[in-house]
CSV table of C-alpha atoms in Angstrom, one decimal:
chain,number,residue,atom,x,y,z
Y,62,MET,CA,161.2,162.7,-1.9
Y,63,GLU,CA,158.6,160.1,-2.6
Y,64,GLU,CA,160.0,159.6,-6.2
Y,65,GLU,CA,163.5,159.3,-4.8
Y,66,PHE,CA,162.5,156.6,-2.3
Y,67,LYS,CA,160.8,154.6,-5.0
Y,68,ALA,CA,163.9,154.8,-7.2
Y,69,ILE,CA,166.0,152.7,-4.9
Y,70,PRO,CA,167.1,149.7,-7.0
Y,71,ALA,CA,166.5,146.2,-5.6
Y,72,GLU,CA,170.2,145.4,-5.2
Y,73,ARG,CA,170.7,148.6,-3.0
Y,74,GLN,CA,167.8,148.1,-0.6
Y,75,VAL,CA,168.0,147.1,3.0
Y,76,TYR,CA,166.2,143.8,3.6
Y,77,CYS,CA,164.5,143.1,7.0
Y,78,ASN,CA,164.1,139.7,8.7
Y,79,ARG,CA,163.1,141.2,12.1
Y,80,THR,CA,161.4,144.5,12.5
Y,81,LEU,CA,163.9,147.2,13.4
Y,82,ASN,CA,163.2,150.8,14.4
Y,83,LEU,CA,166.4,152.7,13.7
Y,84,LYS,CA,165.2,155.6,15.9
Y,85,SER,CA,165.5,153.3,18.9
Y,86,ILE,CA,169.1,152.4,18.1
Y,87,ALA,CA,171.4,154.5,20.2
Y,88,ALA,CA,174.8,153.0,19.0
Y,89,ILE,CA,176.0,151.3,15.8
Y,90,GLY,CA,179.1,149.2,15.8
Y,91,TYR,CA,181.0,148.5,12.6
Y,92,ASP,CA,183.4,145.9,11.4
Y,93,MET,CA,186.0,147.2,9.0
Y,94,ASP,CA,187.2,144.7,6.4
Y,95,TYR,CA,184.6,143.9,3.7
Y,96,THR,CA,182.1,146.0,5.7
Y,97,LEU,CA,183.3,149.6,5.9
Y,98,ILE,CA,186.0,148.9,3.4
Y,99,HIS,CA,185.3,146.7,0.4
Y,100,TYR,CA,188.2,145.0,-1.3
Y,101,ARG,CA,188.6,143.6,-4.8
Y,102,ALA,CA,188.0,140.1,-3.5
Y,103,GLU,CA,189.7,138.3,-6.4
Y,104,VAL,CA,192.8,140.4,-6.1
Y,105,TRP,CA,193.1,140.0,-2.4
Y,106,GLU,CA,192.4,136.3,-2.5
Y,107,LEU,CA,194.7,135.7,-5.4
Y,108,ARG,CA,197.5,137.2,-3.3
Y,109,THR,CA,196.6,135.0,-0.4
Y,110,TYR,CA,196.5,132.0,-2.7
Y,111,GLU,CA,199.9,132.8,-4.1
Y,112,TYR,CA,201.3,132.9,-0.6
Y,113,LEU,CA,199.8,129.5,0.1
Y,114,LYS,CA,201.3,128.2,-3.1
Y,115,GLN,CA,204.8,129.6,-2.2
Y,116,GLN,CA,204.6,127.9,1.3
Y,117,PHE,CA,203.6,124.5,-0.1
Y,118,LEU,CA,206.3,124.7,-2.8
Y,119,LYS,CA,208.9,125.2,0.0
Y,120,ASP,CA,207.5,122.0,1.5
Y,121,GLY,CA,208.1,120.2,-1.7
Y,122,TRP,CA,204.5,119.8,-2.7
Y,123,PRO,CA,203.8,119.7,-6.5
Y,124,VAL,CA,201.6,122.8,-6.7
Y,125,GLU,CA,203.5,124.6,-9.5
Y,126,GLU,CA,200.7,124.2,-12.1
Y,127,LEU,CA,197.8,125.1,-9.7
Y,128,GLN,CA,195.9,128.3,-10.5
Y,129,PHE,CA,193.5,130.4,-8.4
Y,130,ASN,CA,189.9,129.8,-9.6
Y,131,PRO,CA,187.4,131.9,-7.6
Y,132,ASN,CA,184.5,130.2,-9.3
Y,133,ILE,CA,185.2,126.9,-7.5
Y,134,VAL,CA,184.1,128.4,-4.2
Y,135,THR,CA,181.4,130.8,-3.0
Y,136,ARG,CA,180.5,132.1,0.4
Y,137,GLY,CA,178.1,129.9,2.3
Y,138,LEU,CA,179.5,126.6,1.2
Y,139,ILE,CA,180.7,124.0,3.7
Y,140,ILE,CA,183.9,121.9,3.7
Y,141,ASP,CA,183.4,118.3,4.8
Y,142,THR,CA,186.9,117.7,6.1
Y,143,GLU,CA,186.2,114.0,6.7
Y,144,HIS,CA,185.7,113.2,3.0
Y,145,GLY,CA,187.5,116.1,1.3
Y,146,ASN,CA,184.3,117.5,-0.2
Y,147,LEU,CA,182.8,121.0,-0.7
Y,148,ILE,CA,179.1,120.9,-0.2
Y,149,LYS,CA,176.0,123.0,-0.5
Y,150,ALA,CA,173.1,122.3,1.9
Y,151,ASN,CA,169.5,123.6,2.2
Y,152,ARG,CA,168.0,125.3,5.2
Y,153,PHE,CA,167.3,121.9,6.9
Y,154,GLY,CA,170.9,120.8,6.6
Y,155,PHE,CA,170.4,118.3,3.9
Y,156,ILE,CA,173.2,118.2,1.3
Y,157,LYS,CA,171.9,119.1,-2.1
Y,158,ARG,CA,175.2,119.3,-4.1
Y,159,ALA,CA,178.7,118.1,-3.4
Y,160,MET,CA,182.1,118.4,-5.0
Y,161,HIS,CA,185.0,116.1,-4.3
Y,162,GLY,CA,188.3,117.9,-4.9
Y,163,THR,CA,187.4,119.9,-8.0
Y,164,SER,CA,185.0,117.4,-9.5
Y,165,LEU,CA,181.3,117.8,-9.0
Y,166,MET,CA,179.7,114.6,-7.6
Y,167,SER,CA,176.8,112.9,-9.4
Y,168,PHE,CA,173.4,112.8,-7.9
Y,169,GLU,CA,173.9,109.1,-7.2
Y,170,GLU,CA,177.3,109.6,-5.5
Y,171,ASN,CA,175.8,112.4,-3.4
Y,172,ARG,CA,172.8,110.4,-2.3
Y,173,GLU,CA,175.0,107.3,-1.4
Y,174,LEU,CA,177.3,109.3,0.7
Y,175,TYR,CA,175.0,111.9,2.3
Y,176,SER,CA,171.4,110.6,2.3
Y,177,ARG,CA,171.5,110.0,6.1
Y,178,THR,CA,173.7,113.1,6.9
Y,179,LEU,CA,172.6,116.4,8.4
Y,180,ILE,CA,174.9,119.4,8.7
Y,181,ASP,CA,175.8,120.2,12.3
Y,182,LEU,CA,178.2,123.1,12.5
Y,183,GLY,CA,178.9,122.2,16.1
Y,184,ASN,CA,180.9,119.2,14.7
Y,185,LYS,CA,184.5,120.2,13.7
Y,186,ARG,CA,184.1,118.0,10.7
Y,187,TRP,CA,182.2,120.9,9.0
Y,188,VAL,CA,183.8,124.2,8.1
Y,189,PHE,CA,181.4,126.9,7.1
Y,190,LEU,CA,182.9,129.4,4.6
Y,191,ASN,CA,181.6,132.6,6.2
Y,192,THR,CA,183.2,135.4,4.2
Y,193,LEU,CA,184.9,136.5,1.0
Y,194,PHE,CA,188.2,135.8,2.8
Y,195,SER,CA,187.3,132.1,2.4
Y,196,LEU,CA,187.8,132.0,-1.4
Y,197,SER,CA,191.5,131.2,-1.5
Y,198,GLU,CA,191.2,128.7,1.4
Y,199,GLY,CA,188.4,126.8,-0.3
Y,200,CYS,CA,190.0,126.8,-3.7
Y,201,MET,CA,193.4,125.6,-2.5
Y,202,TYR,CA,191.9,122.9,-0.4
Y,203,CYS,CA,189.8,121.5,-3.3
Y,204,GLN,CA,192.9,121.4,-5.5
Y,205,LEU,CA,195.1,119.8,-2.9
Y,206,VAL,CA,192.4,117.1,-2.4
Y,207,ASP,CA,193.0,116.1,-6.1
Y,208,LEU,CA,196.7,115.9,-5.5
Y,209,LEU,CA,196.2,113.9,-2.3
Y,210,ASP,CA,193.9,111.4,-4.1
Y,211,ARG,CA,196.6,111.0,-6.8
Y,212,ARG,CA,199.2,110.4,-4.0
Y,213,GLN,CA,201.3,113.3,-5.2
Y,214,ILE,CA,201.6,115.0,-1.8
Y,215,PRO,CA,204.9,113.8,-0.2
Y,216,GLU,CA,203.4,113.3,3.3
Y,217,ILE,CA,200.9,110.9,4.9
Y,218,LEU,CA,197.8,113.0,5.4
Y,219,GLY,CA,194.1,112.5,5.7
Y,220,TYR,CA,191.5,115.0,4.4
Y,221,THR,CA,191.2,116.5,7.8
Y,222,ASP,CA,195.0,116.8,8.2
Y,223,LEU,CA,195.1,118.5,4.8
Y,224,TYR,CA,192.5,121.1,5.8
Y,225,GLU,CA,194.3,121.9,9.0
Y,226,ARG,CA,197.5,122.4,7.1
Y,227,VAL,CA,195.9,124.9,4.7
Y,228,ARG,CA,194.3,126.7,7.6
Y,229,ARG,CA,197.6,126.9,9.5
Y,230,VAL,CA,199.5,128.4,6.6
Y,231,ILE,CA,196.7,131.0,6.0
Y,232,ASP,CA,196.8,132.0,9.7
Y,233,GLU,CA,200.6,132.3,9.5
Y,234,ALA,CA,200.3,134.6,6.5
Y,235,HIS,CA,197.9,136.9,8.4
Y,236,MET,CA,200.0,136.7,11.5
Y,237,GLU,CA,203.1,137.7,9.6
Y,238,GLY,CA,201.1,140.5,8.0
Y,239,ARG,CA,202.6,140.0,4.6
Y,240,VAL,CA,199.4,140.4,2.6
Y,241,LYS,CA,198.2,143.4,4.6
Y,242,ALA,CA,201.7,145.1,4.3
Y,243,GLU,CA,201.3,144.9,0.5
Y,244,ILE,CA,197.8,146.4,0.7
Y,245,ILE,CA,199.0,149.3,2.8
Y,246,THR,CA,201.7,150.0,0.3
Y,247,SER,CA,199.4,149.9,-2.7
Y,248,PRO,CA,195.8,150.3,-1.5
Y,249,GLU,CA,194.5,151.4,-4.9
Y,250,LYS,CA,195.1,147.8,-6.2
Y,251,TYR,CA,192.9,146.3,-3.5
Y,252,VAL,CA,190.4,148.8,-2.2
Y,253,LEU,CA,187.2,149.8,-4.0
Y,254,LEU,CA,186.6,153.4,-2.9
Y,255,GLU,CA,183.0,154.4,-2.3
Y,256,LYS,CA,182.2,157.9,-1.2
Y,257,GLU,CA,178.7,157.0,0.0
Y,258,VAL,CA,180.0,154.8,2.9
Y,259,PRO,CA,181.6,157.7,4.8
Y,260,LEU,CA,178.6,159.9,4.1
Y,261,ALA,CA,176.2,157.3,5.4
Y,262,LEU,CA,178.2,157.2,8.7
Y,263,TRP,CA,178.3,161.0,8.8
Y,264,ASP,CA,174.5,161.1,8.6
Y,265,GLN,CA,174.3,158.6,11.5
Y,266,HIS,CA,176.9,160.6,13.5
Y,267,CYS,CA,175.0,163.9,12.9
Y,268,SER,CA,171.7,162.3,13.9
Y,269,GLY,CA,173.1,161.5,17.4
Y,270,LYS,CA,174.0,157.8,17.0
Y,271,LYS,CA,177.1,156.7,18.8
Y,272,LEU,CA,179.4,155.0,16.3
Y,273,ILE,CA,181.9,152.4,17.3
Y,274,LEU,CA,184.5,150.7,15.2
Y,275,ILE,CA,185.1,147.1,16.3
Y,276,THR,CA,187.6,145.3,14.1
Y,277,ASN,CA,190.0,142.4,14.4
Y,278,SER,CA,192.5,144.3,12.3
Y,279,GLU,CA,195.6,145.8,14.0
Y,280,TRP,CA,196.0,149.5,14.7
Y,281,SER,CA,198.9,149.6,12.2
Y,282,TYR,CA,196.6,148.4,9.4
Y,283,THR,CA,193.4,150.1,10.5
Y,284,VAL,CA,194.7,153.7,10.5
Y,285,PRO,CA,196.1,153.8,6.9
Y,286,MET,CA,193.2,151.9,5.5
Y,287,MET,CA,190.5,154.0,7.1
Y,288,THR,CA,192.4,157.2,6.2
Y,289,TYR,CA,192.7,156.1,2.6
Y,290,ALA,CA,189.0,155.0,2.3
Y,291,PHE,CA,187.3,157.7,4.4
Y,292,ASP,CA,189.0,161.0,4.8
Y,293,ARG,CA,188.8,162.2,1.2
Y,294,PHE,CA,185.0,162.0,1.3
Y,295,LEU,CA,184.3,163.7,4.6
Y,296,PRO,CA,183.5,167.4,5.2
Y,297,SER,CA,186.6,169.6,5.1
Y,298,GLY,CA,188.7,169.3,8.3
Y,299,LYS,CA,187.1,166.0,9.4
Y,300,THR,CA,188.8,162.6,9.5
Y,301,TRP,CA,187.5,159.1,10.1
Y,302,ARG,CA,188.3,159.4,13.7
Y,303,ASP,CA,185.8,162.2,14.1
Y,304,LEU,CA,183.0,159.7,13.2
Y,305,PHE,CA,183.6,157.2,16.0
Y,306,GLN,CA,182.8,157.6,19.7
Y,307,ILE,CA,185.1,154.6,20.4
Y,308,ILE,CA,187.6,152.8,18.2
Y,309,ILE,CA,188.4,149.1,19.1
Y,310,VAL,CA,191.1,147.2,17.1
Y,311,GLY,CA,192.4,143.7,17.7
Y,312,ALA,CA,189.0,142.8,19.0
Y,313,ARG,CA,189.5,139.1,18.5
Y,314,LYS,CA,185.9,138.5,17.5
Y,315,PRO,CA,184.0,136.2,18.2
Y,316,TYR,CA,185.8,136.2,21.6
Y,317,PHE,CA,185.0,139.9,22.0
Y,318,PHE,CA,181.3,138.9,22.4
Y,319,THR,CA,181.9,135.7,24.5
Y,320,THR,CA,184.6,136.5,27.0
Y,321,ASP,CA,185.8,139.3,29.4
Y,322,GLN,CA,189.1,140.3,27.8
Y,323,PRO,CA,190.7,143.5,29.2
Y,324,PHE,CA,190.9,146.7,27.2
Y,325,PHE,CA,194.3,148.3,26.5
Y,326,GLU,CA,194.5,152.0,25.5
Y,327,ILE,CA,196.4,153.0,22.4
Y,328,VAL,CA,198.3,156.0,23.6
Y,329,ASN,CA,200.0,157.2,20.4
Y,330,GLU,CA,200.0,156.9,16.6
Y,331,GLU,CA,202.7,154.2,16.7
Y,332,GLY,CA,200.3,152.0,18.6
Y,333,LEU,CA,201.9,152.0,22.1
Y,334,LEU,CA,199.7,150.3,24.6
Y,335,LYS,CA,199.0,150.7,28.3
Y,336,PRO,CA,196.6,148.8,30.5
Y,337,HIS,CA,193.2,150.5,30.7
Y,338,VAL,CA,191.3,151.0,34.0
Y,339,GLY,CA,188.0,152.7,34.3
Y,340,GLY,CA,185.5,153.9,31.7
Y,341,LEU,CA,186.1,154.1,28.0
Y,342,GLU,CA,186.7,157.7,26.8
Y,343,LYS,CA,185.1,159.3,23.8
Y,344,GLY,CA,187.4,159.6,20.8
Y,345,LYS,CA,190.1,157.2,22.1
Y,346,ALA,CA,191.3,154.0,20.6
Y,347,TYR,CA,191.6,150.7,22.4
Y,348,LEU,CA,192.8,147.1,21.8
Y,349,GLY,CA,190.9,144.0,22.8
Y,350,GLY,CA,188.1,144.3,25.3
Y,351,ALA,CA,184.7,142.8,25.7
Y,352,ALA,CA,181.2,143.6,24.6
Y,353,ARG,CA,179.8,143.4,28.1
Y,354,THR,CA,182.3,146.1,29.3
Y,355,LEU,CA,181.4,148.2,26.3
Y,356,GLU,CA,177.7,148.0,27.0
Y,357,LYS,CA,178.3,149.1,30.6
Y,358,ASN,CA,180.3,152.1,29.5
Y,359,LEU,CA,177.8,153.2,26.9
Y,360,LYS,CA,175.0,152.5,29.5
Y,361,LEU,CA,173.0,150.7,26.8
Y,362,SER,CA,171.3,147.4,26.6
Y,363,GLY,CA,171.9,145.0,23.8
Y,364,ASP,CA,168.7,145.9,21.9
Y,365,GLU,CA,169.8,149.5,21.7
Y,366,ILE,CA,173.0,148.5,19.8
Y,367,LEU,CA,173.2,147.5,16.1
Y,368,TYR,CA,176.3,145.7,14.9
Y,369,VAL,CA,177.1,145.7,11.2
Y,370,GLY,CA,179.5,143.1,9.7
Y,371,ASP,CA,180.2,140.7,6.9
Y,372,HIS,CA,181.2,137.6,8.9
Y,373,MET,CA,178.2,135.2,9.3
Y,374,PHE,CA,179.6,133.8,12.6
Y,375,GLY,CA,182.0,136.3,14.1
Y,376,ASP,CA,179.9,139.4,13.4
Y,377,VAL,CA,176.3,138.2,13.3
Y,378,HIS,CA,175.7,134.7,14.7
Y,379,VAL,CA,177.6,135.1,18.0
Y,380,THR,CA,176.5,138.7,18.4
Y,381,LYS,CA,172.9,137.8,18.3
Y,382,ASN,CA,173.2,134.5,20.3
Y,383,VAL,CA,175.4,135.9,23.1
Y,384,SER,CA,175.0,139.6,23.4
Y,385,ARG,CA,171.5,139.9,21.9
Y,386,TRP,CA,172.6,143.0,20.0
Y,387,ARG,CA,170.6,143.9,16.9
Y,388,THR,CA,172.5,142.7,13.8
Y,389,ALA,CA,173.1,143.6,10.2
Y,390,LEU,CA,174.9,141.5,7.6
Y,391,VAL,CA,176.7,142.9,4.6
Y,392,LEU,CA,176.5,140.5,1.7
Y,393,ARG,CA,178.1,142.1,-1.3
Y,394,GLU,CA,177.3,139.2,-3.6
Y,395,LEU,CA,173.6,140.1,-3.1
Y,396,GLU,CA,174.0,142.6,-5.9
Y,397,ASP,CA,175.0,140.1,-8.6
Y,398,GLU,CA,172.5,137.7,-7.1
Y,399,ILE,CA,169.6,140.1,-7.6
Y,400,GLN,CA,170.7,141.1,-11.0
Y,401,ALA,CA,170.9,137.4,-12.1
Y,402,ILE,CA,167.4,136.8,-10.8
Y,403,GLU,CA,166.2,139.9,-12.7
Y,404,ASP,CA,167.8,138.9,-15.9
Y,405,PHE,CA,166.2,135.5,-15.7
Y,406,LYS,CA,162.8,136.8,-14.8
Y,407,SER,CA,160.9,136.1,-18.1
Y,408,SER,CA,162.5,132.7,-18.3
Y,409,GLN,CA,161.6,132.0,-14.7
Y,410,GLN,CA,157.9,132.9,-15.4
Y,411,GLN,CA,158.0,130.5,-18.4
Y,412,LEU,CA,159.6,127.8,-16.2
Y,413,MET,CA,156.9,128.2,-13.5
Y,414,SER,CA,154.1,128.0,-16.1
Y,415,LEU,CA,155.6,124.8,-17.5
Y,416,MET,CA,155.9,123.4,-14.0
Y,417,ARG,CA,152.3,124.1,-13.3
Y,418,LYS,CA,151.3,122.3,-16.5
Y,419,LYS,CA,153.5,119.4,-15.4
Y,420,GLN,CA,151.8,119.3,-12.0
Y,421,GLN,CA,148.4,119.2,-13.6
Y,422,LEU,CA,149.4,116.4,-16.0
Y,423,GLU,CA,150.9,114.4,-13.2
Y,424,ASP,CA,147.7,114.7,-11.2
Y,425,ARG,CA,145.6,113.5,-14.1
Y,426,TYR,CA,148.0,110.6,-14.6
Y,427,CYS,CA,147.8,109.6,-10.9
Y,428,PHE,CA,143.9,109.7,-10.9
Y,429,ALA,CA,143.8,107.7,-14.1
Y,430,LYS,CA,146.1,105.1,-12.6
Y,431,LEU,CA,144.1,105.0,-9.4
Y,432,ALA,CA,140.9,104.5,-11.4
Y,433,LEU,CA,142.4,101.6,-13.3
Y,434,GLN,CA,143.7,100.1,-10.1
Y,435,ARG,CA,140.3,100.2,-8.5
Y,436,LYS,CA,138.7,98.4,-11.5
Y,437,LYS,CA,141.3,95.6,-11.4
Y,438,LYS,CA,141.0,95.1,-7.6
Y,439,SER,CA,137.2,95.1,-7.6
Y,440,SER,CA,137.0,92.3,-10.2
Y,441,ASN,CA,140.1,90.3,-9.2
Y,442,THR,CA,140.9,89.9,-12.9
Y,443,LYS,CA,143.2,91.5,-15.3
Y,444,ILE,CA,141.1,94.2,-17.0
Y,445,PHE,CA,142.3,96.1,-20.0
Y,446,ASP,CA,140.5,99.5,-20.0
Y,447,GLU,CA,141.3,100.8,-23.5
Y,448,LYS,CA,140.1,104.4,-22.7
Y,449,LEU,CA,142.2,104.7,-19.4
Y,450,GLU,CA,145.3,103.0,-20.9
Y,451,LYS,CA,145.1,105.4,-23.9
Y,452,GLU,CA,144.7,108.4,-21.6
Y,453,MET,CA,147.7,107.4,-19.5
Y,454,GLN,CA,149.9,106.9,-22.6
Y,455,GLU,CA,148.9,110.3,-23.9
Y,456,ILE,CA,149.8,111.9,-20.6
Y,457,ARG,CA,153.1,110.1,-20.5
Y,458,ASP,CA,153.9,111.4,-24.0
Y,459,ALA,CA,152.8,114.9,-23.0
Y,460,LEU,CA,155.1,114.8,-19.9
Y,461,GLU,CA,158.0,113.6,-21.9
Y,462,ALA,CA,157.6,116.5,-24.4
Y,463,LEU,CA,157.1,118.9,-21.5
Y,464,ASP,CA,160.3,117.7,-19.8
Y,465,LYS,CA,162.3,118.6,-23.0
Y,466,GLU,CA,161.0,122.2,-22.6
Y,467,ILE,CA,161.6,122.3,-18.9
Y,468,SER,CA,165.1,120.8,-18.8
Y,469,PRO,CA,167.1,123.6,-20.4
Y,470,LEU,CA,165.3,126.2,-18.3
Y,471,ALA,CA,165.8,124.3,-15.1
Y,472,GLN,CA,169.5,123.9,-15.9
Y,473,MET,CA,169.8,127.7,-16.5
Y,474,ASP,CA,168.0,128.3,-13.2
Y,475,ALA,CA,170.3,126.0,-11.3
Y,476,GLU,CA,173.4,127.8,-12.7
Y,477,LEU,CA,172.3,131.4,-12.1
Y,478,ASN,CA,175.3,133.5,-10.9
Y,479,ASN,CA,177.6,130.4,-10.6
Y,480,LYS,CA,177.6,127.5,-13.0
Y,481,THR,CA,178.6,125.0,-10.2
Y,482,TRP,CA,176.7,126.2,-7.2
Y,483,GLY,CA,173.9,128.5,-8.4
Y,484,LEU,CA,172.5,131.3,-6.3
Y,485,LEU,CA,174.0,131.8,-2.8
Y,486,MET,CA,170.6,132.0,-1.1
Y,487,ARG,CA,169.0,129.1,-2.9
Y,488,ALA,CA,169.6,125.3,-2.9
Y,489,GLY,CA,167.3,124.2,-5.7
Y,490,ASN,CA,163.8,125.4,-4.9
Y,491,ASP,CA,164.6,125.7,-1.2
Y,492,LYS,CA,166.5,128.3,0.8
Y,493,SER,CA,170.2,127.5,1.2
Y,494,TYR,CA,171.9,126.9,4.5
Y,495,LEU,CA,173.4,130.4,4.2
Y,496,ALA,CA,170.0,131.9,3.7
Y,497,TYR,CA,168.8,130.0,6.8
Y,498,GLN,CA,171.7,131.5,8.8
Y,499,VAL,CA,171.0,135.0,7.5
Y,500,GLU,CA,167.3,134.7,8.3
Y,501,ARG,CA,167.9,133.4,11.8
Y,502,TYR,CA,170.7,135.7,13.0
Y,503,ALA,CA,170.7,138.9,10.8
Y,504,ASP,CA,167.9,141.3,11.7
Y,505,ILE,CA,168.6,143.1,8.5
Y,506,TYR,CA,170.9,142.5,5.5
Y,507,MET,CA,172.2,144.5,2.6
Y,508,SER,CA,174.8,144.5,-0.2
Y,509,ARG,CA,176.8,147.4,1.3
Y,510,VAL,CA,176.9,149.8,4.2
Y,511,SER,CA,176.0,152.7,2.0
Y,512,ASN,CA,172.5,151.2,1.5
Y,513,LEU,CA,171.7,152.6,4.9
Y,514,MET,CA,172.1,156.1,3.5
Y,515,TRP,CA,169.1,155.4,1.2
Y,516,ILE,CA,166.8,154.7,4.1
Y,517,THR,CA,168.1,157.4,6.6
Y,518,PRO,CA,169.0,156.9,10.3
Y,519,PHE,CA,165.3,157.3,11.3
Y,520,ALA,CA,163.7,154.5,9.3
Y,521,TYR,CA,161.3,152.0,10.7
Y,522,LEU,CA,162.1,148.7,9.0
Y,523,ARG,CA,159.3,146.2,8.9
Y,524,SER,CA,159.8,142.5,8.2
Y,525,PRO,CA,157.4,141.0,5.6
Y,526,ARG,CA,154.7,138.6,6.7
Y,527,GLY,CA,156.3,135.2,7.0
Y,528,SER,CA,155.4,132.9,4.2
Y,529,LEU,CA,154.0,129.3,4.6
Y,530,PRO,CA,153.4,126.7,1.9
Y,531,HIS,CA,149.6,127.1,2.2
Y,532,ASP,CA,149.7,131.0,1.9
Y,533,PRO,CA,149.3,131.2,-1.9
Y,534,GLY,CA,146.0,129.3,-1.8
Y,535,LEU,CA,144.4,131.7,0.8
């Protein structure tokens, strides 16, 4: 068993921000889409993008030539609806990189526009792209900004109006259920089956955890998707419904955690509803409801419930802030991120070595410059110190040669995993704004739910000692 534990690859580990004893967790709530069920994101988002395109063509917008490009957008970016920009910020909210439309802004343009700006997600100007569902939305918006700038859109719109139009059309697509209807018909095109996910939940169920499904998806979508993704992998005679103590659909997160919506009981397979009064019954399915009511029915406090989801705000942020539940974030991109870091490891070590040399040379140059300054100030005359001047010139030449070595490695480092935006969890040498959100609101995070199977339902997860800039010197 020791050898098996050590064999867990880095991309399949569970990472801990805040110490969590799974033995003390009595109930685990799960989101469904991109949490229990993972989709082929590019296929799903391509279909949503095509729906957007069809709607704008009906409005007479010149979008015929537009093509879905998932590389334009990644999770964790922020739309600045005031200026029509897509931006990446660091953990302090400073904007490190920006794209106007589909064109990356230069360092000078970025500094001129954003040098005095800090991200505040409480301001409606900023739209945080929380999930993989954001890819089509962000891509279409960037491309439409280009059309708007060229005055090719036959309406008078500002950048904010344009975003609101994109958002409204996407909401209409989901309300009409067109995309989901196609997925139900051909789930094999969209769903990535993974037998370890049902088995991970089966282990938790058998260990005595109360499992609860809490999804915003409708009953008519949840049933066929969970049946398709789960039942084939469960022990004979068992279905996905045997896993869950309570099933909640149409939860309207984040409002599920912030308001007191009533529960409605789903009384048959067709989804017929009736108002619910009294306690929630084991094995039954409900629509709507509220986290506070659920806690009372389970007779559990927030710190005894773990909620697992993929939405940074609706599943993790608000859950932690309002309900004080323990939280787990599923970040599928983490696997590619870790692999990219691993592949760059030797080059990263080389880059760090060169940067240390650069730091030493810069320190030498600064001290030589200071020594020359002191000599000049002490005599009040222009002194030419041949030795110091020669030393400084040699250092400048060495720095120039070093920069030529550093530049291609630094460029490669900045483009890891995505040529435009780099790593999700990094903004240059600093943590990204997404990493800050993950660190602050997710007690644990992982690439997929099945990673929990590797650690068992009884694990004691300890957060690493927090790092500070002065730590390496101690």
